[in-house]
CSV table of C-alpha atoms in Angstrom, one decimal:
chain,number,residue,atom,x,y,z
A,1,UNK,CA,23.7,6.5,4.6
A,2,UNK,CA,27.4,5.8,4.2
A,3,UNK,CA,28.4,4.0,1.1
A,4,UNK,CA,31.0,1.9,2.8
A,5,UNK,CA,31.9,0.4,6.1
A,6,UNK,CA,33.9,2.7,8.3
A,7,UNK,CA,35.6,2.1,11.6
A,8,UNK,CA,35.6,4.6,14.5
A,9,UNK,CA,39.0,5.8,13.5
A,10,UNK,CA,37.9,6.6,10.0
A,11,UNK,CA,35.3,9.2,11.2
A,12,UNK,CA,36.3,12.7,12.0
A,13,UNK,CA,35.1,13.3,15.6
A,14,UNK,CA,33.7,16.8,16.4
A,15,UNK,CA,34.9,19.2,19.1
A,16,UNK,CA,38.6,18.3,18.5
A,17,UNK,CA,38.2,14.9,20.2
A,18,UNK,CA,40.5,12.1,19.3
A,19,UNK,CA,39.4,10.4,16.0
A,20,UNK,CA,40.0,7.0,17.4
A,21,UNK,CA,37.0,7.3,19.7
A,22,UNK,CA,33.4,7.0,18.4
A,23,UNK,CA,31.3,9.7,20.0
A,24,UNK,CA,27.5,9.7,20.1
A,25,UNK,CA,25.5,12.9,20.6
A,26,UNK,CA,22.2,11.0,21.2
A,27,UNK,CA,21.0,11.9,24.8
A,28,UNK,CA,19.9,8.3,25.4
A,29,UNK,CA,23.3,6.9,24.4
A,30,UNK,CA,25.0,9.4,26.6
A,31,UNK,CA,22.8,8.7,29.6
A,32,UNK,CA,23.3,4.9,29.2
A,33,UNK,CA,27.0,5.3,29.0
A,34,UNK,CA,27.0,7.2,32.3
A,35,UNK,CA,24.6,4.7,33.9
A,36,UNK,CA,26.8,1.8,32.8
A,37,UNK,CA,29.9,3.3,34.4
A,38,UNK,CA,28.1,4.1,37.7
A,39,UNK,CA,25.9,1.0,38.2
A,40,UNK,CA,26.7,-1.9,36.0
A,41,UNK,CA,28.9,-4.8,37.3
A,42,UNK,CA,28.1,-7.3,34.5
A,43,UNK,CA,28.0,-6.8,30.7
A,44,UNK,CA,25.5,-4.3,29.2
A,45,UNK,CA,24.8,-4.4,25.5
A,46,UNK,CA,22.8,-1.7,23.8
A,47,UNK,CA,21.4,-2.0,20.2
A,48,UNK,CA,19.5,1.0,19.0
A,49,UNK,CA,18.0,2.0,15.7
A,50,UNK,CA,16.3,5.4,15.7
A,51,UNK,CA,13.8,5.1,18.6
A,52,UNK,CA,13.8,1.3,18.8
A,53,UNK,CA,16.2,0.0,21.4
A,54,UNK,CA,17.2,-3.3,22.9
A,55,UNK,CA,19.3,-3.4,26.1
A,56,UNK,CA,20.8,-6.6,27.2
A,57,UNK,CA,22.1,-7.3,30.7
A,58,UNK,CA,24.1,-10.1,32.2
A,59,UNK,CA,22.3,-9.9,35.6
A,60,UNK,CA,18.6,-9.6,36.1
A,61,UNK,CA,18.9,-7.3,39.1
A,62,UNK,CA,20.7,-4.8,36.9
A,63,UNK,CA,18.0,-5.0,34.2
A,64,UNK,CA,15.4,-4.2,36.9
A,65,UNK,CA,17.4,-1.3,38.2
A,66,UNK,CA,18.0,0.1,34.7
A,67,UNK,CA,14.3,-0.1,33.9
A,68,UNK,CA,13.5,1.7,37.2
A,69,UNK,CA,16.1,4.4,36.6
A,70,UNK,CA,15.0,4.9,33.0
A,71,UNK,CA,11.4,5.5,34.0
A,72,UNK,CA,12.5,8.0,36.6
A,73,UNK,CA,14.7,9.7,34.0
A,74,UNK,CA,11.9,10.0,31.4
A,75,UNK,CA,9.5,11.3,34.1
A,76,UNK,CA,11.8,14.3,34.7
A,77,UNK,CA,10.9,15.4,31.1
A,78,UNK,CA,7.2,14.5,31.3
A,79,UNK,CA,7.8,11.3,29.2
A,80,UNK,CA,7.1,7.6,29.9
A,81,UNK,CA,7.8,4.2,28.3
A,82,UNK,CA,5.1,2.6,26.2
A,83,UNK,CA,3.6,-0.1,28.4
A,84,UNK,CA,2.9,-2.5,25.5
A,85,UNK,CA,6.3,-2.1,23.9
A,86,UNK,CA,8.5,-2.3,27.0
A,87,UNK,CA,9.3,-5.7,28.5
A,88,UNK,CA,11.9,-7.3,30.6
A,89,UNK,CA,12.4,-10.9,29.4
A,90,UNK,CA,14.9,-13.7,29.9
A,91,UNK,CA,16.8,-14.3,26.7
A,92,UNK,CA,20.1,-15.7,25.6
A,93,UNK,CA,22.4,-18.7,25.9
A,94,UNK,CA,21.3,-19.9,29.3
A,95,UNK,CA,17.6,-18.8,29.2
A,96,UNK,CA,16.1,-22.1,28.1
A,97,UNK,CA,18.1,-24.1,30.7
A,98,UNK,CA,17.3,-21.7,33.5
A,99,UNK,CA,13.6,-21.6,32.7
A,100,UNK,CA,13.4,-25.4,32.4
A,101,UNK,CA,15.1,-25.7,35.8
A,102,UNK,CA,12.4,-23.4,37.3
A,103,UNK,CA,9.6,-25.3,35.6
A,104,UNK,CA,8.8,-22.5,33.3
A,105,UNK,CA,8.1,-22.5,29.6
A,106,UNK,CA,10.3,-21.7,26.6
A,107,UNK,CA,12.1,-18.3,26.5
A,108,UNK,CA,10.0,-15.4,25.4
A,109,UNK,CA,10.6,-13.8,22.0
A,110,UNK,CA,10.8,-10.2,21.0
A,111,UNK,CA,10.3,-8.2,17.8
A,112,UNK,CA,12.9,-5.8,16.5
A,113,UNK,CA,13.4,-4.2,13.1
A,114,UNK,CA,10.9,-6.4,11.3
A,115,UNK,CA,12.2,-9.7,12.8
A,116,UNK,CA,10.9,-11.9,15.6
A,117,UNK,CA,14.0,-13.0,17.6
A,118,UNK,CA,13.9,-16.4,19.1
A,119,UNK,CA,16.3,-18.0,21.6
A,120,UNK,CA,17.0,-21.3,19.8
A,121,UNK,CA,19.6,-23.8,18.8
A,122,UNK,CA,21.3,-24.7,15.6
A,123,UNK,CA,21.8,-28.2,14.0
A,124,UNK,CA,24.7,-28.9,16.3
A,125,UNK,CA,22.6,-28.1,19.4
A,126,UNK,CA,24.4,-24.9,20.1
A,127,UNK,CA,22.7,-21.7,21.1
A,128,UNK,CA,21.7,-19.3,18.3
A,129,UNK,CA,19.4,-16.4,17.8
A,130,UNK,CA,16.8,-17.3,15.2
A,131,UNK,CA,15.3,-14.4,13.3
A,132,UNK,CA,12.0,-14.8,11.4
A,133,UNK,CA,10.0,-12.2,9.5
A,134,UNK,CA,7.2,-10.8,11.7
A,135,UNK,CA,4.0,-12.3,10.3
A,136,UNK,CA,2.1,-9.0,10.6
A,137,UNK,CA,4.7,-7.3,8.5
A,138,UNK,CA,4.5,-10.0,5.8
A,139,UNK,CA,0.7,-9.8,5.7
A,140,UNK,CA,0.8,-6.0,5.4
A,141,UNK,CA,3.3,-6.2,2.5
A,142,UNK,CA,1.1,-8.8,0.7
A,143,UNK,CA,-2.0,-6.6,1.1
A,144,UNK,CA,-0.1,-3.7,-0.5
A,145,UNK,CA,1.0,-5.9,-3.4
A,146,UNK,CA,-2.6,-7.2,-3.8
A,147,UNK,CA,-3.8,-3.7,-4.2
A,148,UNK,CA,-1.1,-2.9,-6.7
A,149,UNK,CA,-1.9,-6.0,-8.7
A,150,UNK,CA,-5.5,-4.9,-8.9
A,151,UNK,CA,-4.4,-1.6,-10.4
A,152,UNK,CA,-2.1,-3.4,-12.8
A,153,UNK,CA,-4.6,-6.1,-13.8
A,154,UNK,CA,-4.6,-5.2,-17.5
A,155,UNK,CA,-0.9,-4.6,-17.9
A,156,UNK,CA,1.1,-7.0,-20.0
A,157,UNK,CA,2.3,-10.1,-18.1
A,158,UNK,CA,5.9,-9.2,-18.9
A,159,UNK,CA,5.5,-5.7,-17.4
A,160,UNK,CA,3.8,-7.1,-14.3
A,161,UNK,CA,6.4,-9.8,-14.0
A,162,UNK,CA,9.3,-7.3,-14.1
A,163,UNK,CA,7.6,-5.2,-11.4
A,164,UNK,CA,7.1,-8.2,-9.2
A,165,UNK,CA,10.6,-9.3,-9.6
A,166,UNK,CA,11.9,-6.0,-8.4
A,167,UNK,CA,9.5,-6.1,-5.4
A,168,UNK,CA,10.7,-9.6,-4.4
A,169,UNK,CA,14.3,-8.6,-4.8
A,170,UNK,CA,13.8,-5.7,-2.5
A,171,UNK,CA,12.0,-7.8,0.1
A,172,UNK,CA,14.7,-10.5,0.0
A,173,UNK,CA,17.5,-8.0,0.2
A,174,UNK,CA,16.3,-7.1,3.7
A,175,UNK,CA,14.8,-10.3,5.1
A,176,UNK,CA,17.1,-12.9,3.6
A,177,UNK,CA,19.0,-13.7,6.8
A,178,UNK,CA,20.2,-17.1,7.9
A,179,UNK,CA,17.3,-19.2,9.2
A,180,UNK,CA,14.6,-17.2,7.6
A,181,UNK,CA,14.3,-19.0,4.3
A,182,UNK,CA,11.0,-20.7,5.3
A,183,UNK,CA,9.4,-17.3,5.8
A,184,UNK,CA,10.7,-16.0,2.4
A,185,UNK,CA,9.4,-19.1,0.7
A,186,UNK,CA,6.0,-18.6,2.2
A,187,UNK,CA,6.0,-15.0,1.0
A,188,UNK,CA,6.9,-16.0,-2.5
A,189,UNK,CA,4.2,-18.7,-2.6
A,190,UNK,CA,1.5,-16.2,-1.3
A,191,UNK,CA,2.7,-13.6,-3.9
A,192,UNK,CA,2.4,-16.2,-6.7
A,193,UNK,CA,-1.1,-17.0,-5.6
A,194,UNK,CA,-2.1,-13.4,-5.6
A,195,UNK,CA,-0.8,-12.9,-9.1
A,196,UNK,CA,-2.6,-16.1,-10.2
A,197,UNK,CA,-6.0,-14.8,-8.9
A,198,UNK,CA,-5.4,-11.5,-10.6
A,199,UNK,CA,-4.7,-13.2,-14.0
A,200,UNK,CA,-7.8,-15.4,-13.6
A,201,UNK,CA,-10.0,-12.3,-12.9
A,202,UNK,CA,-8.6,-10.5,-16.0
A,203,UNK,CA,-9.3,-13.3,-18.5
A,204,UNK,CA,-12.5,-14.6,-16.8
A,205,UNK,CA,-10.9,-18.1,-17.2
A,206,UNK,CA,-9.0,-20.2,-14.8
A,207,UNK,CA,-5.3,-20.1,-15.7
A,208,UNK,CA,-3.7,-23.6,-15.4
A,209,UNK,CA,-1.6,-23.7,-12.2
A,210,UNK,CA,1.2,-25.5,-14.1
A,211,UNK,CA,1.5,-22.5,-16.4
A,212,UNK,CA,1.4,-20.2,-13.4
A,213,UNK,CA,4.3,-22.1,-11.9
A,214,UNK,CA,6.2,-21.4,-15.1
A,215,UNK,CA,5.6,-17.7,-14.8
A,216,UNK,CA,6.8,-17.8,-11.2
A,217,UNK,CA,10.0,-19.6,-12.2
A,218,UNK,CA,10.6,-16.9,-14.8
A,219,UNK,CA,9.8,-13.8,-12.9
A,220,UNK,CA,9.9,-14.5,-9.1
A,221,UNK,CA,13.4,-15.2,-7.7
A,222,UNK,CA,13.7,-18.1,-5.2
A,223,UNK,CA,14.9,-17.2,-1.7
A,224,UNK,CA,18.5,-17.7,-0.7
A,225,UNK,CA,20.6,-16.3,2.2
A,226,UNK,CA,22.0,-12.9,1.3
A,227,UNK,CA,23.3,-11.9,4.7
A,228,UNK,CA,26.0,-13.5,6.8
A,229,UNK,CA,25.6,-14.7,10.3
A,230,UNK,CA,26.0,-12.0,13.0
A,231,UNK,CA,29.2,-13.6,14.2
A,232,UNK,CA,30.7,-13.3,10.8
A,233,UNK,CA,29.8,-9.6,10.6
A,234,UNK,CA,31.2,-9.1,14.1
A,235,UNK,CA,34.5,-10.7,13.2
A,236,UNK,CA,34.8,-8.5,10.1
A,237,UNK,CA,34.2,-5.4,12.1
A,238,UNK,CA,36.3,-6.3,15.1
A,239,UNK,CA,39.3,-8.3,13.9
A,240,UNK,CA,41.5,-9.7,16.6
């Protein structure tokens, strides 16, 4: 991974192409770029990380056409889209208004890179994309920690506390995005409860919860937002 942010002009493009142009050698990206120039009339936004991809369209008809053409393209190589992981949903600034006018329910959500993305509004009533930790991911992480706590049951409290602090720091460094503080607080509370049950099992006595809260205040950091809003990152990467 790169140690610093770089713009397209900072990278050296291969094949003697101009350095001011960012060139992708991923076959999917190249195909989408050709498709966009040939078929798209509205805006098309592609967000891809490894094999996880989100494609946004301004018009529904273009989304349906893209999905049909993508299936045909993959079939040429004996491949197909996963039926449970491929959906076409209405999402964005006008999704709630349009669905309400048609008498439909709230806009659907989608999971991407560990977050559930929700079409919502901020305190001022303006559109915003809410991102919450996927509950399944949280439960899986807590199960892993529970297993580790069982193996560390007889370690000194200080040693276990230092380890848990590093675990919580790492978890928060990824998931501490705006609007996700509630999920992070839930994670910390569940983790504190797991540690408390482990200490009670070790001593065969019920540790007072008030004392346990003191251990949590000492070793488990409280959640706070560590990442800026997407619009802030976009403004920093694309100054006017």
